[in-house]
Tab-separated table of C-alpha atoms and ligand atoms in Angstrom:
chain	number	residue	atom	x	y	z
A	183	UNK	CA	7.513	-21.260	10.744
A	184	UNK	CA	9.217	-19.515	7.806
A	185	UNK	CA	8.473	-15.839	7.184
A	186	UNK	CA	9.575	-13.772	4.175
A	187	UNK	CA	9.517	-10.014	4.642
A	188	UNK	CA	9.710	-7.825	1.544
A	189	UNK	CA	11.439	-4.516	2.304
A	190	UNK	CA	14.166	-3.650	4.819
A	191	UNK	CA	12.730	-0.291	5.884
A	192	UNK	CA	11.747	0.529	9.435
A	193	UNK	CA	8.501	-1.459	9.145
A	194	UNK	CA	9.978	-4.614	7.665
A	195	UNK	CA	12.931	-4.688	10.040
A	196	UNK	CA	10.780	-4.005	13.123
A	197	UNK	CA	8.527	-6.879	12.082
A	198	UNK	CA	11.571	-9.047	11.441
A	199	UNK	CA	12.964	-8.386	14.923
A	200	UNK	CA	9.583	-9.047	16.558
A	201	UNK	CA	9.070	-12.330	14.684
A	202	UNK	CA	12.617	-13.575	15.231
A	203	UNK	CA	12.119	-12.996	18.949
A	204	UNK	CA	9.240	-15.488	18.738
A	205	UNK	CA	11.587	-18.062	17.241
A	206	UNK	CA	10.394	-17.861	13.615
A	207	UNK	CA	12.799	-18.311	10.731
A	208	UNK	CA	12.719	-14.857	9.160
A	209	UNK	CA	14.383	-13.551	5.992
A	210	UNK	CA	14.141	-9.980	4.695
A	211	UNK	CA	14.405	-9.306	0.958
A	212	UNK	CA	15.325	-5.777	-0.072
A	213	UNK	CA	15.192	-4.258	-3.552
A	214	UNK	CA	18.241	-1.993	-3.369
A	215	UNK	CA	21.903	-2.936	-2.895
A	216	UNK	CA	22.505	-0.116	-0.395
A	217	UNK	CA	19.699	1.349	1.673
A	218	UNK	CA	19.481	5.130	1.494
A	219	UNK	CA	16.376	6.332	3.344
A	220	UNK	CA	14.392	9.119	1.601
A	221	UNK	CA	14.616	11.465	4.572
A	222	UNK	CA	17.321	12.629	6.959
A	223	UNK	CA	15.521	11.985	10.236
A	224	UNK	CA	12.140	11.317	11.766
A	225	UNK	CA	10.381	12.063	15.002
A	226	UNK	CA	9.517	8.948	16.925
A	227	UNK	CA	6.574	9.819	19.131
A	228	UNK	CA	6.019	7.875	22.377
A	229	UNK	CA	3.964	5.193	20.578
A	230	UNK	CA	6.823	4.443	18.160
A	231	UNK	CA	9.447	4.548	20.906
A	232	UNK	CA	7.400	2.126	23.020
A	233	UNK	CA	7.323	-0.344	20.127
A	234	UNK	CA	11.128	-0.179	19.877
A	235	UNK	CA	11.351	-0.577	23.664
A	236	UNK	CA	9.154	-3.680	23.313
A	237	UNK	CA	11.623	-5.025	20.735
A	238	UNK	CA	14.434	-4.717	23.301
A	239	UNK	CA	15.901	-1.514	21.837
A	240	UNK	CA	15.107	0.975	24.624
A	241	UNK	CA	18.700	1.969	25.356
A	242	UNK	CA	19.774	2.145	21.722
A	243	UNK	CA	16.883	4.347	20.623
A	244	UNK	CA	17.379	6.659	23.615
A	245	UNK	CA	21.029	7.051	22.572
A	246	UNK	CA	19.977	8.035	19.034
A	247	UNK	CA	17.300	10.444	20.211
A	248	UNK	CA	17.713	14.179	20.499
A	249	UNK	CA	16.772	15.874	23.748
A	250	UNK	CA	13.538	17.611	22.783
A	251	UNK	CA	12.201	19.278	25.933
A	252	UNK	CA	10.261	22.180	24.469
A	253	UNK	CA	8.224	23.066	21.460
A	254	UNK	CA	7.741	26.499	19.886
A	255	UNK	CA	5.996	28.124	16.932
A	256	UNK	CA	7.596	31.267	15.570
A	257	UNK	CA	6.157	33.798	13.140
A	258	UNK	CA	8.327	33.320	10.062
A	259	UNK	CA	8.283	36.945	8.934
A	260	UNK	CA	8.996	38.711	12.240
A	261	UNK	CA	10.853	35.964	14.116
A	262	UNK	CA	8.589	36.579	17.130
A	263	UNK	CA	7.646	33.549	19.230
A	264	UNK	CA	3.932	32.766	18.927
A	265	UNK	CA	3.921	30.049	21.589
A	266	UNK	CA	6.542	28.096	23.520
A	267	UNK	CA	5.902	25.331	26.045
A	268	UNK	CA	7.358	22.258	27.753
A	269	UNK	CA	6.710	18.784	26.310
A	270	UNK	CA	6.858	17.285	29.815
A	271	UNK	CA	3.041	16.981	30.099
A	272	UNK	CA	3.080	14.798	26.957
A	273	UNK	CA	5.889	12.652	28.359
A	274	UNK	CA	3.965	12.148	31.603
A	275	UNK	CA	0.676	11.402	29.869
A	276	UNK	CA	2.198	8.954	27.377
A	277	UNK	CA	4.745	7.457	29.784
A	278	UNK	CA	7.597	7.896	27.313
A	279	UNK	CA	9.742	10.670	25.842
A	280	UNK	CA	9.539	11.275	22.088
A	281	UNK	CA	12.844	10.966	20.213
A	282	UNK	CA	13.759	12.688	16.980
A	283	UNK	CA	16.346	10.364	15.376
A	284	UNK	CA	18.543	10.424	12.269
A	285	UNK	CA	17.263	7.840	9.807
A	286	UNK	CA	20.712	6.425	9.097
A	287	UNK	CA	21.170	5.676	12.808
A	288	UNK	CA	17.702	4.150	13.090
A	289	UNK	CA	18.246	1.999	10.003
A	290	UNK	CA	21.626	0.824	11.275
A	291	UNK	CA	20.201	-0.003	14.712
A	292	UNK	CA	17.332	-2.020	13.214
A	293	UNK	CA	19.571	-3.891	10.761
A	294	UNK	CA	22.000	-4.866	13.514
A	295	UNK	CA	19.194	-5.930	15.851
A	296	UNK	CA	17.592	-8.044	13.116
A	297	UNK	CA	20.847	-9.542	11.867
A	298	UNK	CA	22.374	-8.428	8.546
A	299	UNK	CA	23.072	-12.064	7.661
A	300	UNK	CA	19.325	-12.584	7.168
A	301	UNK	CA	18.848	-9.597	4.857
A	302	UNK	CA	19.181	-10.279	1.126
A	303	UNK	CA	19.995	-6.990	-0.651
A	304	UNK	CA	19.526	-6.364	-4.375
A	305	UNK	CA	16.418	-8.586	-4.475
A	306	UNK	CA	13.461	-6.720	-6.021
A	307	UNK	CA	10.267	-8.711	-5.622
A	308	UNK	CA	8.278	-8.876	-8.860
A	309	UNK	CA	5.506	-11.308	-8.015
A	310	UNK	CA	3.716	-13.353	-5.353
A	311	UNK	CA	2.129	-16.786	-5.809
A	312	UNK	CA	-0.049	-17.750	-2.891
A	313	UNK	CA	-0.920	-21.404	-2.329
A	314	UNK	CA	-2.735	-23.573	0.200
A	315	UNK	CA	0.384	-24.701	2.047
A	316	UNK	CA	2.952	-22.000	1.169
A	317	UNK	CA	3.394	-18.611	-0.430
A	318	UNK	CA	6.105	-18.043	-3.019
A	319	UNK	CA	7.988	-14.795	-3.554
A	320	UNK	CA	9.281	-14.260	-7.088
A	321	UNK	CA	12.290	-11.982	-7.543
A	322	UNK	CA	13.549	-10.052	-10.561
A	323	UNK	CA	16.559	-12.361	-10.925
A	324	UNK	CA	14.219	-15.342	-11.329
A	325	UNK	CA	14.846	-16.715	-7.853
A	326	UNK	CA	11.804	-17.980	-5.914
A	327	UNK	CA	11.471	-18.381	-2.127
A	328	UNK	CA	8.645	-20.311	-0.456
A	329	UNK	CA	7.512	-19.539	3.085
A	330	UNK	CA	4.520	-19.926	5.421
A	331	UNK	CA	3.863	-16.180	5.572
A	332	UNK	CA	4.865	-13.254	3.364
A	333	UNK	CA	4.829	-9.698	4.733
A	334	UNK	CA	4.712	-6.850	2.233
A	335	UNK	CA	6.690	-4.073	3.918
A	336	UNK	CA	7.779	-2.679	0.566
A	337	UNK	CA	6.753	0.909	1.147
A	338	UNK	CA	4.510	3.365	-0.625
A	339	UNK	CA	5.178	1.937	-4.125
A	340	UNK	CA	4.464	-1.595	-2.835
A	341	UNK	CA	4.379	-4.461	-5.321
A	342	UNK	CA	2.825	-6.745	-2.688
A	343	UNK	CA	-0.081	-4.285	-2.336
A	344	UNK	CA	-0.951	-4.885	-5.977
A	345	UNK	CA	-1.156	-8.631	-5.264
A	346	UNK	CA	-3.293	-8.176	-2.131
A	347	UNK	CA	-5.741	-5.657	-3.631
A	348	UNK	CA	-5.748	-6.904	-7.216
A	349	UNK	CA	-5.090	-3.336	-8.386
A	350	UNK	CA	-2.716	-0.469	-7.553
A	351	UNK	CA	-4.385	2.539	-5.876
A	352	UNK	CA	-3.211	5.985	-7.027
A	353	UNK	CA	-0.953	7.999	-4.783
A	354	UNK	CA	-2.488	11.420	-4.068
A	355	UNK	CA	-0.220	14.479	-4.245
A	356	UNK	CA	-0.674	16.436	-1.017
A	357	UNK	CA	0.228	19.770	-2.616
A	358	UNK	CA	3.595	20.562	-1.115
A	359	UNK	CA	7.302	19.859	-1.443
A	360	UNK	CA	9.508	19.050	1.557
A	361	UNK	CA	13.281	19.623	1.696
A	362	UNK	CA	14.993	17.947	4.646
A	363	UNK	CA	18.448	17.266	6.025
A	364	UNK	CA	20.780	17.639	8.985
A	365	UNK	CA	22.873	20.612	10.156
A	366	UNK	CA	25.035	21.204	13.196
A	367	UNK	CA	23.053	22.711	16.073
A	368	UNK	CA	23.412	26.481	16.262
A	369	UNK	CA	21.414	28.519	18.773
A	370	UNK	CA	21.353	31.345	16.228
A	371	UNK	CA	18.807	29.117	14.450
A	372	UNK	CA	16.867	27.838	17.492
A	373	UNK	CA	17.391	26.587	21.071
A	374	UNK	CA	19.162	23.226	21.150
A	375	UNK	CA	16.501	21.392	23.184
A	376	UNK	CA	13.472	22.596	21.274
A	377	UNK	CA	11.345	21.588	18.321
A	378	UNK	CA	11.014	24.987	16.646
A	379	UNK	CA	8.683	25.650	13.717
A	380	UNK	CA	8.596	28.918	11.773
A	381	UNK	CA	5.269	29.452	9.969
A	382	UNK	CA	3.727	31.840	7.448
A	383	UNK	CA	2.193	31.961	3.932
A	384	UNK	CA	1.230	28.257	4.218
A	385	UNK	CA	4.953	27.416	4.432
A	386	UNK	CA	6.874	25.899	7.305
A	387	UNK	CA	10.504	25.657	8.449
A	388	UNK	CA	11.253	23.309	11.303
A	389	UNK	CA	14.263	22.165	13.328
A	390	UNK	CA	14.486	19.491	15.997
A	391	UNK	CA	17.535	18.060	17.787
A	392	UNK	CA	18.890	14.575	17.066
A	393	UNK	CA	21.941	12.894	18.621
A	394	UNK	CA	25.400	14.095	17.578
A	395	UNK	CA	24.707	17.815	18.135
A	396	UNK	CA	22.625	18.023	14.960
A	397	UNK	CA	19.326	19.587	14.010
A	398	UNK	CA	16.999	17.709	11.693
A	399	UNK	CA	15.574	20.470	9.506
A	400	UNK	CA	12.794	20.615	6.986
A	401	UNK	CA	11.211	23.233	4.748
A	402	UNK	CA	7.675	22.804	3.372
A	403	UNK	CA	6.474	24.868	0.418
A	404	UNK	CA	3.094	24.448	-1.324
A	405	UNK	CA	4.004	23.923	-4.999
A	406	UNK	CA	2.726	22.158	-8.108
A	407	UNK	CA	4.014	18.645	-8.655
A	408	UNK	CA	6.788	17.760	-11.068
A	409	UNK	CA	9.057	20.819	-10.933
A	410	UNK	CA	12.774	20.450	-11.677
A	411	UNK	CA	14.791	18.743	-8.947
A	412	UNK	CA	18.458	19.739	-9.126
A	413	UNK	CA	20.491	19.608	-5.932
A	414	UNK	CA	22.716	22.520	-6.865
A	415	UNK	CA	19.659	24.818	-6.914
A	416	UNK	CA	18.189	23.929	-3.508
A	417	UNK	CA	19.662	26.888	-1.606
A	418	UNK	CA	18.753	29.408	-4.290
A	419	UNK	CA	15.197	28.047	-4.443
A	420	UNK	CA	14.795	28.142	-0.652
A	421	UNK	CA	16.214	31.693	-0.492
A	422	UNK	CA	13.570	32.685	-3.014
A	423	UNK	CA	10.679	30.950	-1.216
A	424	UNK	CA	11.724	32.357	2.173
A	425	UNK	CA	12.814	35.833	1.070
A	426	UNK	CA	12.079	38.315	3.858
A	427	UNK	CA	11.740	35.637	6.560
A	428	UNK	CA	13.492	36.136	9.904
A	429	UNK	CA	17.261	35.846	10.399
A	430	UNK	CA	17.304	32.272	11.865
A	431	UNK	CA	15.635	30.948	8.693
A	432	UNK	CA	18.221	32.705	6.507
A	433	UNK	CA	21.029	31.318	8.702
A	434	UNK	CA	19.614	27.817	8.347
A	435	UNK	CA	19.414	28.095	4.551
A	436	UNK	CA	23.070	29.196	4.390
A	437	UNK	CA	24.139	26.213	6.561
A	438	UNK	CA	22.516	23.587	4.372
A	439	UNK	CA	24.652	21.054	2.567
A	440	UNK	CA	22.808	20.640	-0.730
A	441	UNK	CA	24.394	17.232	-1.327
A	442	UNK	CA	22.948	15.883	1.931
A	443	UNK	CA	19.521	17.463	1.429
A	444	UNK	CA	16.485	15.522	0.239
A	445	UNK	CA	13.600	16.926	-1.799
A	446	UNK	CA	10.325	15.018	-1.552
A	447	UNK	CA	6.961	15.662	-3.211
A	448	UNK	CA	4.565	14.638	-0.450
A	449	UNK	CA	1.872	12.048	-1.198
A	450	UNK	CA	-0.539	9.779	0.600
A	451	UNK	CA	-2.968	7.021	-0.417
A	452	UNK	CA	-6.673	6.920	0.353
A	453	UNK	CA	-7.038	4.412	3.246
A	454	UNK	CA	-8.236	0.937	2.261
A	455	UNK	CA	-9.174	-1.957	4.510
A	456	UNK	CA	-7.975	-5.065	2.651
A	457	UNK	CA	-4.551	-5.714	4.130
A	458	UNK	CA	-4.332	-9.480	3.742
A	459	UNK	CA	-4.810	-12.131	1.123
A	460	UNK	CA	-4.267	-15.711	2.238
A	461	UNK	CA	-0.775	-16.010	3.648
A	462	UNK	CA	0.180	-12.474	2.636
A	463	UNK	CA	-0.192	-9.312	4.735
A	464	UNK	CA	0.747	-5.669	4.204
A	465	UNK	CA	2.580	-3.604	6.801
A	466	UNK	CA	3.822	-0.008	7.092
A	467	UNK	CA	3.549	2.367	4.129
A	468	UNK	CA	2.499	-0.532	1.902
A	469	UNK	CA	-0.691	-0.698	3.989
A	470	UNK	CA	-1.138	2.955	4.977
A	471	UNK	CA	0.789	5.586	3.102
A	472	UNK	CA	0.507	8.955	4.829
A	473	UNK	CA	1.729	12.522	4.609
A	474	UNK	CA	4.289	13.217	7.350
A	475	UNK	CA	2.257	16.032	8.906
A	476	UNK	CA	1.744	14.346	12.276
A	477	UNK	CA	4.995	12.354	12.154
A	478	UNK	CA	3.232	9.010	12.488
A	479	UNK	CA	3.948	6.942	9.344
A	480	UNK	CA	7.004	5.181	10.719
A	481	UNK	CA	5.547	4.951	14.223
A	482	UNK	CA	2.447	3.260	12.783
A	483	UNK	CA	4.680	0.799	10.888
A	484	UNK	CA	6.311	-0.124	14.217
A	485	UNK	CA	2.881	-0.551	15.794
A	486	UNK	CA	1.949	-2.885	12.903
A	487	UNK	CA	5.060	-4.957	13.627
A	488	UNK	CA	4.159	-5.419	17.292
A	489	UNK	CA	0.523	-6.305	16.569
A	490	UNK	CA	1.519	-8.707	13.787
A	491	UNK	CA	3.853	-10.574	16.136
A	492	UNK	CA	1.209	-10.783	18.864
A	493	UNK	CA	-1.393	-12.005	16.349
A	494	UNK	CA	0.865	-14.764	15.009
A	495	UNK	CA	1.938	-15.756	18.518
A	496	UNK	CA	-1.491	-15.913	20.113
A	497	UNK	CA	-3.786	-17.295	17.415
A	498	UNK	CA	-3.784	-21.009	16.718
A	499	UNK	CA	-6.287	-21.373	13.870
A	500	UNK	CA	-3.624	-20.990	11.209
A	501	UNK	CA	-1.663	-18.143	9.711
A	502	UNK	CA	-4.462	-16.873	7.496
A	503	UNK	CA	-6.682	-16.381	10.535
A	504	UNK	CA	-3.850	-14.725	12.495
A	505	UNK	CA	-3.133	-12.305	9.631
A	506	UNK	CA	-6.815	-11.384	9.379
A	507	UNK	CA	-6.861	-10.647	13.122
A	508	UNK	CA	-3.734	-8.507	12.751
A	509	UNK	CA	-5.471	-6.483	10.041
A	510	UNK	CA	-8.669	-6.186	12.071
A	511	UNK	CA	-6.709	-4.603	14.904
A	512	UNK	CA	-4.775	-2.218	12.689
A	513	UNK	CA	-6.935	-0.952	9.826
A	514	UNK	CA	-9.047	1.538	11.744
A	515	UNK	CA	-6.205	3.073	13.728
A	516	UNK	CA	-3.857	3.373	10.754
A	517	UNK	CA	-6.616	4.849	8.564
A	518	UNK	CA	-7.447	7.409	11.269
A	519	UNK	CA	-3.791	8.484	11.376
A	520	UNK	CA	-3.648	8.909	7.573
A	521	UNK	CA	-6.783	11.059	7.578
A	522	UNK	CA	-5.670	13.070	10.606
A	523	UNK	CA	-2.337	13.778	8.904
A	524	UNK	CA	-4.157	14.842	5.728
A	525	UNK	CA	-6.324	17.277	7.709
A	526	UNK	CA	-3.276	18.720	9.496
A	527	UNK	CA	-1.494	18.962	6.136
A	528	UNK	CA	-4.278	21.084	4.654
A	529	UNK	CA	-4.367	23.469	7.632
A	530	UNK	CA	-0.582	23.836	7.753
A	531	UNK	CA	-0.103	24.321	4.017
A	532	UNK	CA	-2.791	26.865	3.232
A	533	UNK	CA	-5.289	24.738	1.283
A	534	UNK	CA	-7.884	27.259	2.496
A	535	UNK	CA	-5.885	30.405	3.377
A	536	UNK	CA	-8.587	31.610	5.809
A	537	UNK	CA	-8.352	28.367	7.815
A	538	UNK	CA	-4.553	28.596	7.891
A	539	UNK	CA	-4.723	32.225	9.021
A	540	UNK	CA	-7.150	31.223	11.806
A	541	UNK	CA	-4.598	28.614	12.922
A	542	UNK	CA	-1.822	31.248	12.986
A	543	UNK	CA	-4.132	33.477	15.072
A	544	UNK	CA	-4.728	30.577	17.487
A	545	UNK	CA	-0.990	29.949	17.853
A	546	UNK	CA	-0.525	33.442	19.303
A	547	UNK	CA	-3.054	32.481	22.043
A	548	UNK	CA	-1.813	28.920	22.579
A	549	UNK	CA	-0.345	27.846	25.940
A	550	UNK	CA	0.607	24.403	24.632
A	551	UNK	CA	-2.296	22.446	26.069
A	552	UNK	CA	-4.232	22.179	22.774
A	553	UNK	CA	-1.143	21.137	20.829
A	554	UNK	CA	-0.174	18.527	23.405
A	555	UNK	CA	-3.753	17.233	23.399
A	556	UNK	CA	-3.491	16.871	19.606
A	557	UNK	CA	-0.169	15.027	19.755
A	558	UNK	CA	-1.426	12.750	22.507
A	559	UNK	CA	-4.551	11.959	20.456
A	560	UNK	CA	-2.216	10.527	17.780
A	561	UNK	CA	-0.213	8.516	20.304
A	562	UNK	CA	-3.231	7.186	22.189
A	563	UNK	CA	-4.697	3.894	20.999
A	564	UNK	CA	-1.321	2.359	20.227
A	565	UNK	CA	-0.940	-1.365	21.031
A	566	UNK	CA	1.298	-0.677	24.048
A	567	UNK	CA	-0.855	1.994	25.760
B	239	LIG	P1	9.960	2.231	3.712
B	239	LIG	O1	10.718	2.928	4.755
B	239	LIG	O2	9.635	2.979	2.468
B	239	LIG	O3	10.754	0.911	3.331
B	239	LIG	C1	10.323	0.081	2.277
B	239	LIG	C2	11.511	-0.724	1.809
B	239	LIG	O4	11.055	-1.667	0.836
B	239	LIG	C3	12.582	0.110	1.126
B	239	LIG	O5	13.846	-0.198	1.666
B	239	LIG	C4	12.463	-0.265	-0.347
B	239	LIG	O6	13.699	-0.178	-1.041
B	239	LIG	C5	11.972	-1.693	-0.240
B	239	LIG	N1	11.250	-2.158	-1.434
B	239	LIG	C6	10.391	-1.441	-2.194
B	239	LIG	N2	9.923	-2.192	-3.202
B	239	LIG	C7	10.507	-3.415	-3.087
B	239	LIG	C8	10.448	-4.613	-3.839
B	239	LIG	N3	9.670	-4.731	-4.936
B	239	LIG	N4	11.190	-5.662	-3.440
B	239	LIG	C9	11.971	-5.599	-2.332
B	239	LIG	N5	12.077	-4.469	-1.581
B	239	LIG	C10	11.341	-3.396	-1.960
B	239	LIG	N6	7.236	8.872	10.095
B	239	LIG	C11	7.291	9.052	11.438
B	239	LIG	O7	6.914	8.154	12.197
B	239	LIG	N7	7.774	10.223	11.971
B	239	LIG	C12	8.234	11.232	11.177
B	239	LIG	O8	8.676	12.265	11.675
B	239	LIG	C13	8.192	11.064	9.758
B	239	LIG	N8	8.651	12.045	8.945
B	239	LIG	C14	8.618	11.862	7.594
B	239	LIG	C15	9.099	12.872	6.764
B	239	LIG	C16	9.070	12.711	5.388
B	239	LIG	C17	9.576	13.822	4.500
B	239	LIG	C18	8.545	11.514	4.828
B	239	LIG	C19	8.511	11.326	3.331
B	239	LIG	C20	8.055	10.506	5.650
B	239	LIG	C21	8.085	10.657	7.038
B	239	LIG	N9	7.628	9.666	7.899
B	239	LIG	C22	7.672	9.834	9.256
B	239	LIG	C23	7.041	8.421	7.353
B	239	LIG	C24	8.035	7.280	7.353
B	239	LIG	O9	9.211	7.633	6.647
B	239	LIG	C25	7.406	6.072	6.689
B	239	LIG	O10	6.116	5.870	7.194
B	239	LIG	C26	8.266	4.837	6.936
B	239	LIG	O11	9.506	4.966	6.287
B	239	LIG	C27	7.531	3.585	6.464
B	239	LIG	O12	8.368	2.487	6.659
B	239	LIG	P2	8.208	1.205	5.737
B	239	LIG	O13	9.207	0.231	6.237
B	239	LIG	O14	6.781	0.806	5.665
B	239	LIG	O15	8.566	1.704	4.273
């Protein structure tokens, strides 16, 4: 069976690896000539890590992962710890450590595991023609490729989504801007084995360890959409937004390399339940575009990849039936994650300041059990539970 995957992000490549392992002839077509992920790193929660383990990448992902043993919330203004606790109960409950990983390392690992020789770069898809016996991908350069199945893993601005739905749903601005990047670990900022988050005024500053003695950092600030985005101003803007915050936050701002920092206006898409059309299926952000507030977008894309492979392997009534069964298994879970992230986003970023203040008050009382319960609720229900 021939499979065309559109998009060489973490979803498309995970699906590619899973389907190649079943013996399918898989090609990935990627729009850009050189892949530069939009963020510096991501947290892979136990559900995402288990999917990579399932794809035979357990050792590689563990080598990329930072050692994140503890979690803490810190009051941004005073620098006082609100709560600090071990993540071991989560590891034991889920049966797997979470791993924060640099995106470049993750991308490289997935491309190598899939096989770079089967990735066609500089191939923007512009159209899909679905037929009874094959589906045809149409590329901007006029080239066409026919296959038995086409997977749209082309991210939040998906072209394939437009074909599947017959229209393009609007992306919804979530109300905040995220700056993210990598810095060398410095315990003047936070302990090296801890996911530390400074909170206040609906803003957030977070650091977590990734391999190579680096912290993945991000700053969230509620802001209107469409403000100027000039790299050379990032530090000055962050100094302004975090004026008066505790010393570790100021230290972090001074350490930032503006050239390696990303600025993202955070969006999601209202969940929808049509993920397939004939021989075409959506996967990853193309199917369920989420805010990053529970760190599950990429993990969910990896879950999609595993379920897609199982559906194609185990169903014998034809690919259209197998794709429908894949979607049936995924739509509810992925939609729940999008809506849970949206809810978390609103609490974290001061949509209703009274609700956000109540959350800060709770953090001072927290012993970790409620937060771990919340994280586990996101992990639970994954295909490899
Ligand atoms: P993408 O990674 O977007 O890849 C899509 C690929 O398709 C791209 O390479 C693109 O160039 C290509 N493409 C697009 N259009 C075309 C076309 N027409 N033709 C051919 N190719 C095309 N997730 C987590 O699990 N944990 C986290 O901690 C986390 N943190 C995040 C932090 C931020 C700031 C953001 C923005 C997201 C975060 N996410 C996180 C979400 C995660 O990044 C996404 O869910 C994930 O990248 C989705 O993977 P994907 O393969 O579906 O899409």
